[in-house]
PDB file of C-alpha atoms in Angstrom:
ATOM      1  CA  MET A 147      91.611 162.767 136.278  1.00  0.00           C
ATOM      2  CA  ALA A 148      90.779 162.989 132.773  1.00  0.00           C
ATOM      3  CA  ASP A 149      86.926 163.712 131.399  1.00  0.00           C
ATOM      4  CA  ALA A 150      86.575 160.137 129.826  1.00  0.00           C
ATOM      5  CA  GLU A 151      87.028 158.504 133.582  1.00  0.00           C
ATOM      6  CA  ARG A 152      84.902 160.558 135.327  1.00  0.00           C
ATOM      7  CA  LEU A 153      82.465 160.509 132.377  1.00  0.00           C
ATOM      8  CA  ARG A 154      82.195 156.951 132.912  1.00  0.00           C
ATOM      9  CA  THR A 155      82.141 156.997 137.304  1.00  0.00           C
ATOM     10  CA  GLU A 156      79.530 159.962 136.608  1.00  0.00           C
ATOM     11  CA  PRO A 157      77.063 157.047 136.485  1.00  0.00           C
ATOM     12  CA  LEU A 158      77.714 154.489 139.209  1.00  0.00           C
ATOM     13  CA  LEU A 159      77.674 157.331 141.598  1.00  0.00           C
ATOM     14  CA  ASP A 160      74.529 159.224 140.385  1.00  0.00           C
ATOM     15  CA  ALA A 161      73.060 155.732 141.026  1.00  0.00           C
ATOM     16  CA  LEU A 162      73.592 155.870 144.650  1.00  0.00           C
ATOM     17  CA  ARG A 163      72.784 159.590 145.298  1.00  0.00           C
ATOM     18  CA  ALA A 164      69.496 159.070 143.886  1.00  0.00           C
ATOM     19  CA  LYS A 165      68.847 156.901 146.709  1.00  0.00           C
ATOM     20  CA  PHE A 166      70.478 158.236 149.388  1.00  0.00           C
ATOM     21  CA  PRO A 167      70.516 157.393 152.274  1.00  0.00           C
ATOM     22  CA  ASP A 168      68.392 154.868 151.469  1.00  0.00           C
ATOM     23  CA  VAL A 169      72.107 153.085 150.330  1.00  0.00           C
ATOM     24  CA  LEU A 170      74.193 150.695 152.644  1.00  0.00           C
ATOM     25  CA  VAL A 171      78.179 150.894 152.894  1.00  0.00           C
ATOM     26  CA  ALA A 172      79.256 148.703 154.442  1.00  0.00           C
ATOM     27  CA  LEU A 173      82.978 148.425 154.636  1.00  0.00           C
ATOM     28  CA  ASP A 174      86.047 146.531 154.968  1.00  0.00           C
ATOM     29  CA  PHE A 175      88.068 148.191 157.845  1.00  0.00           C
ATOM     30  CA  ASP A 176      92.489 147.309 156.703  1.00  0.00           C
ATOM     31  CA  GLY A 177      92.594 149.726 154.145  1.00  0.00           C
ATOM     32  CA  PRO A 178      89.331 150.678 153.446  1.00  0.00           C
ATOM     33  CA  ILE A 179      89.187 152.240 156.916  1.00  0.00           C
ATOM     34  CA  ALA A 180      92.684 151.976 158.349  1.00  0.00           C
ATOM     35  CA  ALA A 181      95.437 151.919 156.953  1.00  0.00           C
ATOM     36  CA  ILE A 182      97.459 148.420 156.463  1.00  0.00           C
ATOM     37  CA  VAL A 183     100.269 148.643 158.870  1.00  0.00           C
ATOM     38  CA  ASP A 184     103.035 146.345 160.253  1.00  0.00           C
ATOM     39  CA  ARG A 185     101.035 144.993 163.795  1.00  0.00           C
ATOM     40  CA  PRO A 186      97.166 145.252 163.587  1.00  0.00           C
ATOM     41  CA  ASP A 187      96.801 146.661 166.575  1.00  0.00           C
ATOM     42  CA  ASP A 188      98.405 149.681 165.478  1.00  0.00           C
ATOM     43  CA  ALA A 189      95.977 150.534 162.821  1.00  0.00           C
ATOM     44  CA  ARG A 190      93.605 153.478 163.374  1.00  0.00           C
ATOM     45  CA  PRO A 191      90.405 154.771 161.007  1.00  0.00           C
ATOM     46  CA  VAL A 192      93.029 157.635 159.318  1.00  0.00           C
ATOM     47  CA  ASP A 193      92.053 161.165 160.182  1.00  0.00           C
ATOM     48  CA  THR A 194      88.726 162.114 157.926  1.00  0.00           C
ATOM     49  CA  ALA A 195      87.416 158.575 158.487  1.00  0.00           C
ATOM     50  CA  PRO A 196      84.548 159.028 161.337  1.00  0.00           C
ATOM     51  CA  ARG A 197      83.613 162.931 160.022  1.00  0.00           C
ATOM     52  CA  ALA A 198      82.816 160.970 156.832  1.00  0.00           C
ATOM     53  CA  LEU A 199      81.193 158.263 158.458  1.00  0.00           C
ATOM     54  CA  ARG A 200      79.250 159.868 160.939  1.00  0.00           C
ATOM     55  CA  ARG A 201      77.791 162.587 158.614  1.00  0.00           C
ATOM     56  CA  LEU A 202      76.430 159.865 156.565  1.00  0.00           C
ATOM     57  CA  ALA A 203      74.853 157.724 159.299  1.00  0.00           C
ATOM     58  CA  GLU A 204      73.753 161.110 161.460  1.00  0.00           C
ATOM     59  CA  ARG A 205      71.889 161.602 157.354  1.00  0.00           C
ATOM     60  CA  GLY A 206      70.131 158.510 157.665  1.00  0.00           C
ATOM     61  CA  VAL A 207      72.848 156.046 155.947  1.00  0.00           C
ATOM     62  CA  PRO A 208      72.971 152.257 157.335  1.00  0.00           C
ATOM     63  CA  VAL A 209      76.734 151.724 158.190  1.00  0.00           C
ATOM     64  CA  ALA A 210      78.091 149.019 157.956  1.00  0.00           C
ATOM     65  CA  ILE A 211      81.284 146.815 159.156  1.00  0.00           C
ATOM     66  CA  ILE A 212      82.196 143.189 157.475  1.00  0.00           C
ATOM     67  CA  THR A 213      85.502 142.460 158.799  1.00  0.00           C
ATOM     68  CA  GLY A 214      87.721 139.361 159.057  1.00  0.00           C
ATOM     69  CA  ARG A 215      89.005 141.247 163.526  1.00  0.00           C
ATOM     70  CA  ASP A 216      86.990 140.462 166.360  1.00  0.00           C
ATOM     71  CA  VAL A 217      84.087 142.800 167.636  1.00  0.00           C
ATOM     72  CA  GLU A 218      85.778 143.805 170.817  1.00  0.00           C
ATOM     73  CA  THR A 219      88.926 144.908 168.781  1.00  0.00           C
ATOM     74  CA  LEU A 220      87.508 145.974 165.888  1.00  0.00           C
ATOM     75  CA  LEU A 221      85.057 148.259 168.338  1.00  0.00           C
ATOM     76  CA  ARG A 222      88.471 148.959 170.746  1.00  0.00           C
ATOM     77  CA  LEU A 223      90.259 150.386 167.652  1.00  0.00           C
ATOM     78  CA  SER A 224      88.300 151.793 164.745  1.00  0.00           C
ATOM     79  CA  GLY A 225      85.892 154.363 167.527  1.00  0.00           C
ATOM     80  CA  LEU A 226      83.239 153.631 166.202  1.00  0.00           C
ATOM     81  CA  SER A 227      81.308 151.924 168.779  1.00  0.00           C
ATOM     82  CA  ASP A 228      78.824 155.640 169.681  1.00  0.00           C
ATOM     83  CA  LEU A 229      78.615 155.700 165.397  1.00  0.00           C
ATOM     84  CA  PRO A 230      74.907 156.104 165.112  1.00  0.00           C
ATOM     85  CA  GLY A 231      72.725 152.464 163.690  1.00  0.00           C
ATOM     86  CA  LEU A 232      76.412 151.046 163.303  1.00  0.00           C
ATOM     87  CA  THR A 233      76.331 147.479 162.677  1.00  0.00           C
ATOM     88  CA  VAL A 234      79.662 145.067 162.430  1.00  0.00           C
ATOM     89  CA  LEU A 235      80.603 141.774 160.908  1.00  0.00           C
ATOM     90  CA  GLY A 236      82.903 140.815 162.825  1.00  0.00           C
ATOM     91  CA  VAL A 237      85.201 137.501 161.869  1.00  0.00           C
ATOM     92  CA  HIS A 238      83.462 137.144 159.390  1.00  0.00           C
ATOM     93  CA  GLY A 239      79.829 137.142 160.234  1.00  0.00           C
ATOM     94  CA  ALA A 240      80.748 134.904 162.830  1.00  0.00           C
ATOM     95  CA  GLN A 241      79.887 137.875 165.532  1.00  0.00           C
ATOM     96  CA  GLN A 242      76.492 140.460 164.981  1.00  0.00           C
ATOM     97  CA  TRP A 243      77.543 143.459 166.741  1.00  0.00           C
ATOM     98  CA  ARG A 244      74.527 146.559 166.526  1.00  0.00           C
ATOM     99  CA  GLY A 245      73.127 148.394 169.287  1.00  0.00           C
ATOM    100  CA  GLY A 246      75.134 147.406 172.103  1.00  0.00           C
ATOM    101  CA  GLU A 247      74.501 143.591 171.455  1.00  0.00           C
ATOM    102  CA  LEU A 248      76.618 141.091 170.462  1.00  0.00           C
ATOM    103  CA  THR A 249      75.324 137.532 169.519  1.00  0.00           C
ATOM    104  CA  GLN A 250      77.607 135.261 167.321  1.00  0.00           C
ATOM    105  CA  VAL A 251      78.449 131.558 166.819  1.00  0.00           C
ATOM    106  CA  PRO A 252      79.109 128.415 169.097  1.00  0.00           C
ATOM    107  CA  GLU A 253      83.426 128.040 168.769  1.00  0.00           C
ATOM    108  CA  PRO A 254      84.102 124.796 167.451  1.00  0.00           C
ATOM    109  CA  GLU A 255      85.396 122.079 169.620  1.00  0.00           C
ATOM    110  CA  GLY A 256      88.333 121.744 167.961  1.00  0.00           C
ATOM    111  CA  LEU A 257      88.864 124.935 167.882  1.00  0.00           C
ATOM    112  CA  ALA A 258      90.442 125.207 170.928  1.00  0.00           C
ATOM    113  CA  GLU A 259      92.951 122.150 170.341  1.00  0.00           C
ATOM    114  CA  LEU A 260      93.567 123.357 167.401  1.00  0.00           C
ATOM    115  CA  ARG A 261      94.924 127.183 169.371  1.00  0.00           C
ATOM    116  CA  SER A 262      97.464 125.510 171.628  1.00  0.00           C
ATOM    117  CA  VAL A 263      99.768 123.204 169.265  1.00  0.00           C
ATOM    118  CA  LEU A 264      99.495 126.168 165.954  1.00  0.00           C
ATOM    119  CA  PRO A 265     102.722 127.879 167.683  1.00  0.00           C
ATOM    120  CA  GLU A 266     103.804 125.008 167.467  1.00  0.00           C
ATOM    121  CA  VAL A 267     104.171 123.901 163.706  1.00  0.00           C
ATOM    122  CA  VAL A 268     103.886 128.097 162.546  1.00  0.00           C
ATOM    123  CA  GLU A 269     107.350 128.298 165.246  1.00  0.00           C
ATOM    124  CA  ALA A 270     108.833 125.198 163.176  1.00  0.00           C
ATOM    125  CA  VAL A 271     109.047 126.892 159.341  1.00  0.00           C
ATOM    126  CA  ASP A 272     109.991 130.148 160.573  1.00  0.00           C
ATOM    127  CA  PRO A 273     110.100 131.350 163.878  1.00  0.00           C
ATOM    128  CA  ALA A 274     109.487 134.956 163.120  1.00  0.00           C
ATOM    129  CA  ALA A 275     106.279 134.070 161.903  1.00  0.00           C
ATOM    130  CA  TRP A 276     102.807 134.402 165.229  1.00  0.00           C
ATOM    131  CA  VAL A 277      99.263 133.515 165.560  1.00  0.00           C
ATOM    132  CA  GLU A 278      97.098 136.147 165.980  1.00  0.00           C
ATOM    133  CA  ASP A 279      93.532 134.529 167.932  1.00  0.00           C
ATOM    134  CA  LYS A 280      90.258 135.757 166.756  1.00  0.00           C
ATOM    135  CA  GLY A 281      88.325 134.393 168.989  1.00  0.00           C
ATOM    136  CA  LEU A 282      86.726 132.543 167.003  1.00  0.00           C
ATOM    137  CA  SER A 283      89.758 131.449 163.732  1.00  0.00           C
ATOM    138  CA  LEU A 284      93.175 132.117 164.682  1.00  0.00           C
ATOM    139  CA  VAL A 285      95.753 134.186 162.096  1.00  0.00           C
ATOM    140  CA  VAL A 286      98.045 133.122 160.853  1.00  0.00           C
ATOM    141  CA  HIS A 287     100.549 136.088 159.886  1.00  0.00           C
ATOM    142  CA  VAL A 288     104.325 135.815 157.598  1.00  0.00           C
ATOM    143  CA  ARG A 289     104.845 139.687 157.010  1.00  0.00           C
ATOM    144  CA  ALA A 290     108.153 139.646 159.303  1.00  0.00           C
ATOM    145  CA  ALA A 291     108.885 136.160 158.206  1.00  0.00           C
ATOM    146  CA  ARG A 292     112.063 135.945 156.520  1.00  0.00           C
ATOM    147  CA  HIS A 293     110.374 135.039 153.438  1.00  0.00           C
ATOM    148  CA  PRO A 294     106.505 135.515 153.329  1.00  0.00           C
ATOM    149  CA  GLU A 295     105.899 133.509 149.998  1.00  0.00           C
ATOM    150  CA  GLN A 296     107.594 130.906 151.050  1.00  0.00           C
ATOM    151  CA  ALA A 297     106.652 130.888 154.101  1.00  0.00           C
ATOM    152  CA  LEU A 298     103.718 130.343 153.123  1.00  0.00           C
ATOM    153  CA  VAL A 299     103.924 127.484 150.829  1.00  0.00           C
ATOM    154  CA  HIS A 300     105.027 126.105 153.748  1.00  0.00           C
ATOM    155  CA  LEU A 301     102.414 126.567 155.832  1.00  0.00           C
ATOM    156  CA  ARG A 302      99.962 126.148 153.232  1.00  0.00           C
ATOM    157  CA  PRO A 303      99.041 123.212 153.036  1.00  0.00           C
ATOM    158  CA  ARG A 304      99.547 121.593 157.543  1.00  0.00           C
ATOM    159  CA  LEU A 305      97.596 124.242 158.305  1.00  0.00           C
ATOM    160  CA  GLN A 306      94.602 122.442 155.157  1.00  0.00           C
ATOM    161  CA  ALA A 307      95.495 119.274 156.874  1.00  0.00           C
ATOM    162  CA  ILE A 308      95.048 120.558 160.370  1.00  0.00           C
ATOM    163  CA  ALA A 309      91.799 121.988 160.505  1.00  0.00           C
ATOM    164  CA  ALA A 310      90.530 120.004 158.075  1.00  0.00           C
ATOM    165  CA  GLN A 311      90.427 117.102 161.210  1.00  0.00           C
ATOM    166  CA  HIS A 312      88.553 119.347 163.222  1.00  0.00           C
ATOM    167  CA  GLU A 313      86.152 120.766 160.040  1.00  0.00           C
ATOM    168  CA  LEU A 314      87.593 123.779 159.921  1.00  0.00           C
ATOM    169  CA  GLU A 315      88.551 126.043 157.132  1.00  0.00           C
ATOM    170  CA  VAL A 316      91.970 127.672 156.115  1.00  0.00           C
ATOM    171  CA  HIS A 317      91.735 131.065 153.318  1.00  0.00           C
ATOM    172  CA  ASP A 318      93.999 132.706 152.799  1.00  0.00           C
ATOM    173  CA  GLY A 319      94.806 136.917 153.155  1.00  0.00           C
ATOM    174  CA  LYS A 320      97.419 139.047 152.445  1.00  0.00           C
ATOM    175  CA  MET A 321      99.909 137.462 153.875  1.00  0.00           C
ATOM    176  CA  VAL A 322      98.174 135.570 156.349  1.00  0.00           C
ATOM    177  CA  LEU A 323      96.720 132.323 156.602  1.00  0.00           C
ATOM    178  CA  GLU A 324      93.085 132.161 158.497  1.00  0.00           C
ATOM    179  CA  VAL A 325      91.752 129.039 160.584  1.00  0.00           C
ATOM    180  CA  ARG A 326      87.853 130.015 160.758  1.00  0.00           C
ATOM    181  CA  VAL A 327      84.187 128.089 161.906  1.00  0.00           C
ATOM    182  CA  PRO A 328      83.253 127.394 157.734  1.00  0.00           C
ATOM    183  CA  ASN A 329      80.922 128.613 156.386  1.00  0.00           C
ATOM    184  CA  PHE A 330      80.891 131.813 157.020  1.00  0.00           C
ATOM    185  CA  ASN A 331      82.358 134.634 154.324  1.00  0.00           C
ATOM    186  CA  LYS A 332      81.994 138.363 153.819  1.00  0.00           C
ATOM    187  CA  GLY A 333      80.025 137.426 150.755  1.00  0.00           C
ATOM    188  CA  THR A 334      77.497 136.126 153.191  1.00  0.00           C
ATOM    189  CA  ALA A 335      77.983 138.501 155.161  1.00  0.00           C
ATOM    190  CA  MET A 336      76.610 141.005 153.600  1.00  0.00           C
ATOM    191  CA  TRP A 337      74.014 139.233 152.550  1.00  0.00           C
ATOM    192  CA  THR A 338      72.224 138.793 156.164  1.00  0.00           C
ATOM    193  CA  LEU A 339      73.254 143.547 155.652  1.00  0.00           C
ATOM    194  CA  LEU A 340      71.139 142.544 152.606  1.00  0.00           C
ATOM    195  CA  ASP A 341      68.387 141.163 153.368  1.00  0.00           C
ATOM    196  CA  ARG A 342      67.877 142.401 156.979  1.00  0.00           C
ATOM    197  CA  LEU A 343      68.048 145.879 156.075  1.00  0.00           C
ATOM    198  CA  GLU A 344      66.562 145.248 152.055  1.00  0.00           C
ATOM    199  CA  PRO A 345      68.022 149.470 150.768  1.00  0.00           C
ATOM    200  CA  GLY A 346      67.725 150.859 147.994  1.00  0.00           C
ATOM    201  CA  ALA A 347      70.544 150.964 147.025  1.00  0.00           C
ATOM    202  CA  ALA A 348      74.854 149.303 148.398  1.00  0.00           C
ATOM    203  CA  LEU A 349      78.312 149.877 147.787  1.00  0.00           C
ATOM    204  CA  PHE A 350      80.979 148.061 149.692  1.00  0.00           C
ATOM    205  CA  ALA A 351      84.958 148.404 150.623  1.00  0.00           C
ATOM    206  CA  GLY A 352      87.500 145.755 149.824  1.00  0.00           C
ATOM    207  CA  ASP A 353      91.094 145.270 150.203  1.00  0.00           C
ATOM    208  CA  ASP A 354      92.196 141.298 149.535  1.00  0.00           C
ATOM    209  CA  VAL A 355      90.580 138.578 147.946  1.00  0.00           C
ATOM    210  CA  GLY A 356      88.898 137.986 151.594  1.00  0.00           C
ATOM    211  CA  ASP A 357      86.455 140.751 150.250  1.00  0.00           C
ATOM    212  CA  LEU A 358      85.809 139.035 146.547  1.00  0.00           C
ATOM    213  CA  PRO A 359      82.691 136.986 148.072  1.00  0.00           C
ATOM    214  CA  ALA A 360      81.082 139.929 149.057  1.00  0.00           C
ATOM    215  CA  PHE A 361      81.711 142.253 145.860  1.00  0.00           C
ATOM    216  CA  GLN A 362      79.870 138.172 144.528  1.00  0.00           C
ATOM    217  CA  ALA A 363      77.706 138.711 146.777  1.00  0.00           C
ATOM    218  CA  LEU A 364      76.377 142.423 145.435  1.00  0.00           C
ATOM    219  CA  ASP A 365      76.985 141.249 141.863  1.00  0.00           C
ATOM    220  CA  GLU A 366      73.995 138.171 142.824  1.00  0.00           C
ATOM    221  CA  TRP A 367      71.271 140.764 144.587  1.00  0.00           C
ATOM    222  CA  SER A 368      71.193 143.466 141.933  1.00  0.00           C
ATOM    223  CA  ALA A 369      70.546 141.346 139.386  1.00  0.00           C
ATOM    224  CA  LEU A 370      67.915 139.149 141.256  1.00  0.00           C
ATOM    225  CA  THR A 371      66.504 143.402 143.332  1.00  0.00           C
ATOM    226  CA  GLY A 372      67.029 145.590 140.158  1.00  0.00           C
ATOM    227  CA  ARG A 373      68.756 148.061 142.537  1.00  0.00           C
ATOM    228  CA  PRO A 374      72.491 149.474 141.727  1.00  0.00           C
ATOM    229  CA  SER A 375      75.247 148.032 143.783  1.00  0.00           C
ATOM    230  CA  VAL A 376      79.162 150.220 143.267  1.00  0.00           C
ATOM    231  CA  ARG A 377      81.673 147.951 144.083  1.00  0.00           C
ATOM    232  CA  VAL A 378      85.055 149.923 145.236  1.00  0.00           C
ATOM    233  CA  ALA A 379      88.566 147.910 145.631  1.00  0.00           C
ATOM    234  CA  VAL A 380      91.119 149.862 147.807  1.00  0.00           C
ATOM    235  CA  GLY A 381      94.726 149.744 147.022  1.00  0.00           C
ATOM    236  CA  ASP A 382      96.438 147.776 144.878  1.00  0.00           C
ATOM    237  CA  LEU A 383      95.349 144.308 144.613  1.00  0.00           C
ATOM    238  CA  GLN A 384      94.519 142.995 141.519  1.00  0.00           C
ATOM    239  CA  ALA A 385      92.792 141.013 141.675  1.00  0.00           C
ATOM    240  CA  LEU A 386      90.093 142.781 143.530  1.00  0.00           C
ATOM    241  CA  ARG A 387      90.706 146.105 141.263  1.00  0.00           C
ATOM    242  CA  SER A 388      89.704 143.066 137.448  1.00  0.00           C
ATOM    243  CA  ARG A 389      86.160 142.588 139.997  1.00  0.00           C
ATOM    244  CA  ALA A 390      85.654 146.233 141.014  1.00  0.00           C
ATOM    245  CA  ASP A 391      83.076 149.285 140.087  1.00  0.00           C
ATOM    246  CA  ILE A 392      85.307 152.093 141.191  1.00  0.00           C
ATOM    247  CA  GLN A 393      89.336 152.112 142.824  1.00  0.00           C
ATOM    248  CA  CYS A 394      90.668 154.413 145.617  1.00  0.00           C
ATOM    249  CA  ALA A 395      93.676 154.266 146.261  1.00  0.00           C
ATOM    250  CA  ASP A 396      93.995 154.371 149.836  1.00  0.00           C
ATOM    251  CA  ALA A 397      91.799 154.711 152.639  1.00  0.00           C
ATOM    252  CA  THR A 398      91.185 158.577 152.712  1.00  0.00           C
ATOM    253  CA  ALA A 399      90.475 158.142 148.644  1.00  0.00           C
ATOM    254  CA  VAL A 400      87.484 155.982 150.206  1.00  0.00           C
ATOM    255  CA  MET A 401      86.222 158.667 152.183  1.00  0.00           C
ATOM    256  CA  GLU A 402      86.692 161.749 149.992  1.00  0.00           C
ATOM    257  CA  LEU A 403      84.092 158.994 147.865  1.00  0.00           C
ATOM    258  CA  LEU A 404      81.753 158.922 150.616  1.00  0.00           C
ATOM    259  CA  ASP A 405      81.722 162.687 151.240  1.00  0.00           C
ATOM    260  CA  VAL A 406      80.331 163.370 147.007  1.00  0.00           C
ATOM    261  CA  ILE A 407      77.968 160.011 147.360  1.00  0.00           C
ATOM    262  CA  GLY A 408      76.455 162.387 150.357  1.00  0.00           C
ATOM    263  CA  GLY A 409      76.830 165.288 148.169  1.00  0.00           C
ATOM    264  CA  THR A 410      78.900 166.949 151.585  1.00  0.00           C
ATOM    265  CA  SER A 411      82.354 167.762 149.507  1.00  0.00           C
ATOM    266  CA  SER A 412      82.647 170.560 147.326  1.00  0.00           C
ATOM    267  CA  ALA A 413      83.255 168.006 144.576  1.00  0.00           C
ATOM    268  CA  ALA A 414      80.027 166.317 144.845  1.00  0.00           C
ATOM    269  CA  GLY A 415      78.649 165.613 141.630  1.00  0.00           C
ATOM    270  CA  SER A 416      82.783 165.507 139.933  1.00  0.00           C
ATOM    271  CA  GLN A 417      85.367 162.937 139.795  1.00  0.00           C
ATOM    272  CA  ARG A 418      87.810 163.273 142.906  1.00  0.00           C
ATOM    273  CA  PRO A 419      92.073 162.264 142.557  1.00  0.00           C
ATOM    274  CA  GLY A 420      92.336 158.927 144.338  1.00  0.00           C
ATOM    275  CA  ALA A 421      89.483 156.626 142.758  1.00  0.00           C
ATOM    276  CA  GLU A 422      89.380 156.005 139.604  1.00  0.00           C
ATOM    277  CA  GLN A 423      86.532 154.543 137.409  1.00  0.00           C
ATOM    278  CA  ALA A 424      88.156 150.619 137.543  1.00  0.00           C
ATOM    279  CA  GLY A 425      89.878 149.171 133.871  1.00  0.00           C
ATOM    280  CA  THR A 426      90.694 153.602 132.992  1.00  0.00           C
TER     281      THR A 426
END
């Protein structure tokens, strides 16, 4: 890593280390903690994630996962339910889990009807596309479709029309369209954490366009409180990278970054391979 890049990034890390352990570490699951896979149920944390997250949690750092997945699935796939003090905001904050207790908003009446008709709508566009049921949201996956981008173009207006009839929202993601309860996104989820914890500093890492509202929430929070925050983009999505303070190649690089912030890495005090200042 070039010295110039280290010089630009180091003040960001210093700002977080100066507030340690009063630093909220919030992460999406897919991308920042687990590698992206074709089958969502195959996702698992990268090998270094449990250790890196546990080191932070045991030193008093509040660790949270903000995910589009439902909480039950997230805990099953991550194996992190025993992480000290862990908070999970599932389905973009419509579910909240902490200390073994789960709360969630009621399921909208229209979601049950949509659950029954959506598979037929999706199959008519491309039989290889499929619907994942997350309880409070329905996600249409087109990665396996013959022409994924075309499938999205055809499906988006149909889903929007159906969702609008039931006062639900349609959101884009990486090769997915998600129908979910309104007024919940990763920005509102981030604000839930910031308001409850009132940390001295905050970091969020994400990899998809659905993570942009969390970046925006950190911008607003830092402007309001004067406290430092860092936005980490994982992967190569330009829409996210252009808004990030630090860019990480993958989940392994994110864990290296967390080790540096926590002072548990031999690279502490210097830039690591795999992470770089945004815009470099």
